Amino acid sequence: MKPKKIKLIKIAKATNRTHPAVSFWFNGSSSPSLANIKIMDEKFGIPPTAWYDIKSYILNNSERFGAIKILREKHNGNTQV
């Protein structure tokens, strides 16, 4: 059985935050509150320790985060500066 993908919109609804706010958490622009970290741990299985380095956590658990494409696009070698 495939792991259930985590979607930002579901996290936004569970934490009563906007989709952009949740997106900022996952791209490292801001951090969730402790209460929201607890909700994400309980409902989505994202451990509190993941927030020390959320980008690495997402990359190492990419099968669960199919909807979060920002990090993989930045790290796939196709971006030219």
JSON list of C-alpha atoms in Angstrom, two decimals:
[
{"chain": "A", "resi": 1, "resn": "MET", "atom": "CA", "xyz": [0.00, 0.00, 0.00]},
{"chain": "A", "resi": 2, "resn": "LYS", "atom": "CA", "xyz": [1.33, 3.43, -0.95]},
{"chain": "A", "resi": 3, "resn": "PRO", "atom": "CA", "xyz": [1.78, 5.99, 1.81]},
{"chain": "A", "resi": 4, "resn": "LYS", "atom": "CA", "xyz": [-0.90, 8.66, 1.85]},
{"chain": "A", "resi": 5, "resn": "LYS", "atom": "CA", "xyz": [0.40, 11.93, 0.41]},
{"chain": "A", "resi": 6, "resn": "ILE", "atom": "CA", "xyz": [0.38, 14.97, 2.65]},
{"chain": "A", "resi": 7, "resn": "LYS", "atom": "CA", "xyz": [-1.29, 17.99, 1.08]},
{"chain": "A", "resi": 8, "resn": "LEU", "atom": "CA", "xyz": [-0.69, 21.55, 2.23]},
{"chain": "A", "resi": 9, "resn": "ILE", "atom": "CA", "xyz": [-4.39, 22.42, 1.97]},
{"chain": "A", "resi": 10, "resn": "LYS", "atom": "CA", "xyz": [-5.26, 19.66, 4.45]},
{"chain": "A", "resi": 11, "resn": "ILE", "atom": "CA", "xyz": [-2.59, 20.91, 6.85]},
{"chain": "A", "resi": 12, "resn": "ALA", "atom": "CA", "xyz": [-3.94, 24.46, 6.41]},
{"chain": "A", "resi": 13, "resn": "LYS", "atom": "CA", "xyz": [-7.45, 23.32, 7.31]},
{"chain": "A", "resi": 14, "resn": "ALA", "atom": "CA", "xyz": [-6.27, 21.29, 10.31]},
{"chain": "A", "resi": 15, "resn": "THR", "atom": "CA", "xyz": [-4.20, 24.16, 11.69]},
{"chain": "A", "resi": 16, "resn": "ASN", "atom": "CA", "xyz": [-6.73, 26.85, 10.74]},
{"chain": "A", "resi": 17, "resn": "ARG", "atom": "CA", "xyz": [-4.12, 28.69, 8.66]},
{"chain": "A", "resi": 18, "resn": "THR", "atom": "CA", "xyz": [-4.01, 29.80, 5.04]},
{"chain": "A", "resi": 19, "resn": "HIS", "atom": "CA", "xyz": [-2.42, 27.72, 2.31]},
{"chain": "A", "resi": 20, "resn": "PRO", "atom": "CA", "xyz": [0.30, 30.37, 1.73]},
{"chain": "A", "resi": 21, "resn": "ALA", "atom": "CA", "xyz": [1.14, 30.43, 5.46]},
{"chain": "A", "resi": 22, "resn": "VAL", "atom": "CA", "xyz": [1.62, 26.66, 5.47]},
{"chain": "A", "resi": 23, "resn": "SER", "atom": "CA", "xyz": [3.67, 26.89, 2.29]},
{"chain": "A", "resi": 24, "resn": "PHE", "atom": "CA", "xyz": [5.99, 29.35, 4.04]},
{"chain": "A", "resi": 25, "resn": "TRP", "atom": "CA", "xyz": [6.52, 26.81, 6.83]},
{"chain": "A", "resi": 26, "resn": "PHE", "atom": "CA", "xyz": [7.57, 24.13, 4.37]},
{"chain": "A", "resi": 27, "resn": "ASN", "atom": "CA", "xyz": [9.89, 26.30, 2.30]},
{"chain": "A", "resi": 28, "resn": "GLY", "atom": "CA", "xyz": [11.62, 27.60, 5.44]},
{"chain": "A", "resi": 29, "resn": "SER", "atom": "CA", "xyz": [10.44, 31.22, 5.22]},
{"chain": "A", "resi": 30, "resn": "SER", "atom": "CA", "xyz": [8.69, 30.98, 8.59]},
{"chain": "A", "resi": 31, "resn": "SER", "atom": "CA", "xyz": [8.05, 28.46, 11.34]},
{"chain": "A", "resi": 32, "resn": "PRO", "atom": "CA", "xyz": [4.82, 27.03, 12.73]},
{"chain": "A", "resi": 33, "resn": "SER", "atom": "CA", "xyz": [3.82, 27.54, 16.34]},
{"chain": "A", "resi": 34, "resn": "LEU", "atom": "CA", "xyz": [4.29, 24.74, 18.84]},
{"chain": "A", "resi": 35, "resn": "ALA", "atom": "CA", "xyz": [0.53, 24.15, 18.81]},
{"chain": "A", "resi": 36, "resn": "ASN", "atom": "CA", "xyz": [0.58, 23.72, 15.03]},
{"chain": "A", "resi": 37, "resn": "ILE", "atom": "CA", "xyz": [3.62, 21.45, 15.22]},
{"chain": "A", "resi": 38, "resn": "LYS", "atom": "CA", "xyz": [1.67, 19.26, 17.66]},
{"chain": "A", "resi": 39, "resn": "ILE", "atom": "CA", "xyz": [-1.33, 19.13, 15.29]},
{"chain": "A", "resi": 40, "resn": "MET", "atom": "CA", "xyz": [0.91, 18.14, 12.37]},
{"chain": "A", "resi": 41, "resn": "ASP", "atom": "CA", "xyz": [2.52, 15.43, 14.48]},
{"chain": "A", "resi": 42, "resn": "GLU", "atom": "CA", "xyz": [-0.81, 13.98, 15.60]},
{"chain": "A", "resi": 43, "resn": "LYS", "atom": "CA", "xyz": [-2.75, 14.24, 12.32]},
{"chain": "A", "resi": 44, "resn": "PHE", "atom": "CA", "xyz": [-0.05, 13.90, 9.65]},
{"chain": "A", "resi": 45, "resn": "GLY", "atom": "CA", "xyz": [2.82, 12.11, 11.38]},
{"chain": "A", "resi": 46, "resn": "ILE", "atom": "CA", "xyz": [5.31, 14.95, 10.90]},
{"chain": "A", "resi": 47, "resn": "PRO", "atom": "CA", "xyz": [7.51, 14.70, 14.00]},
{"chain": "A", "resi": 48, "resn": "PRO", "atom": "CA", "xyz": [8.44, 17.85, 15.90]},
{"chain": "A", "resi": 49, "resn": "THR", "atom": "CA", "xyz": [12.13, 17.15, 15.25]},
{"chain": "A", "resi": 50, "resn": "ALA", "atom": "CA", "xyz": [11.48, 17.50, 11.49]},
{"chain": "A", "resi": 51, "resn": "TRP", "atom": "CA", "xyz": [11.21, 21.25, 11.93]},
{"chain": "A", "resi": 52, "resn": "TYR", "atom": "CA", "xyz": [14.92, 21.55, 12.76]},
{"chain": "A", "resi": 53, "resn": "ASP", "atom": "CA", "xyz": [15.53, 20.96, 9.04]},
{"chain": "A", "resi": 54, "resn": "ILE", "atom": "CA", "xyz": [12.18, 20.65, 7.26]},
{"chain": "A", "resi": 55, "resn": "LYS", "atom": "CA", "xyz": [13.73, 20.78, 3.79]},
{"chain": "A", "resi": 56, "resn": "SER", "atom": "CA", "xyz": [15.85, 17.69, 4.43]},
{"chain": "A", "resi": 57, "resn": "TYR", "atom": "CA", "xyz": [12.89, 15.94, 6.05]},
{"chain": "A", "resi": 58, "resn": "ILE", "atom": "CA", "xyz": [10.75, 16.53, 2.97]},
{"chain": "A", "resi": 59, "resn": "LEU", "atom": "CA", "xyz": [13.50, 15.38, 0.61]},
{"chain": "A", "resi": 60, "resn": "ASN", "atom": "CA", "xyz": [14.05, 12.21, 2.66]},
{"chain": "A", "resi": 61, "resn": "ASN", "atom": "CA", "xyz": [10.31, 11.51, 2.78]},
{"chain": "A", "resi": 62, "resn": "SER", "atom": "CA", "xyz": [9.40, 12.62, -0.73]},
{"chain": "A", "resi": 63, "resn": "GLU", "atom": "CA", "xyz": [6.92, 9.76, -1.21]},
{"chain": "A", "resi": 64, "resn": "ARG", "atom": "CA", "xyz": [4.74, 11.43, 1.43]},
{"chain": "A", "resi": 65, "resn": "PHE", "atom": "CA", "xyz": [5.14, 14.96, 0.09]},
{"chain": "A", "resi": 66, "resn": "GLY", "atom": "CA", "xyz": [4.25, 14.59, -3.58]},
{"chain": "A", "resi": 67, "resn": "ALA", "atom": "CA", "xyz": [2.35, 17.87, -3.59]},
{"chain": "A", "resi": 68, "resn": "ILE", "atom": "CA", "xyz": [5.35, 19.89, -2.39]},
{"chain": "A", "resi": 69, "resn": "LYS", "atom": "CA", "xyz": [7.27, 20.43, -5.59]},
{"chain": "A", "resi": 70, "resn": "ILE", "atom": "CA", "xyz": [9.19, 23.58, -4.69]},
{"chain": "A", "resi": 71, "resn": "LEU", "atom": "CA", "xyz": [12.04, 21.81, -2.93]},
{"chain": "A", "resi": 72, "resn": "ARG", "atom": "CA", "xyz": [12.56, 19.11, -5.53]},
{"chain": "A", "resi": 73, "resn": "GLU", "atom": "CA", "xyz": [12.59, 21.62, -8.39]},
{"chain": "A", "resi": 74, "resn": "LYS", "atom": "CA", "xyz": [15.28, 23.62, -6.64]},
{"chain": "A", "resi": 75, "resn": "HIS", "atom": "CA", "xyz": [17.42, 20.54, -6.03]},
{"chain": "A", "resi": 76, "resn": "ASN", "atom": "CA", "xyz": [17.03, 18.60, -9.28]},
{"chain": "A", "resi": 77, "resn": "GLY", "atom": "CA", "xyz": [19.90, 20.27, -11.10]},
{"chain": "A", "resi": 78, "resn": "ASN", "atom": "CA", "xyz": [17.73, 21.87, -13.77]},
{"chain": "A", "resi": 79, "resn": "THR", "atom": "CA", "xyz": [17.86, 25.35, -12.28]},
{"chain": "A", "resi": 80, "resn": "GLN", "atom": "CA", "xyz": [20.47, 27.52, -13.96]},
{"chain": "A", "resi": 81, "resn": "VAL", "atom": "CA", "xyz": [21.67, 30.80, -12.51]}
]
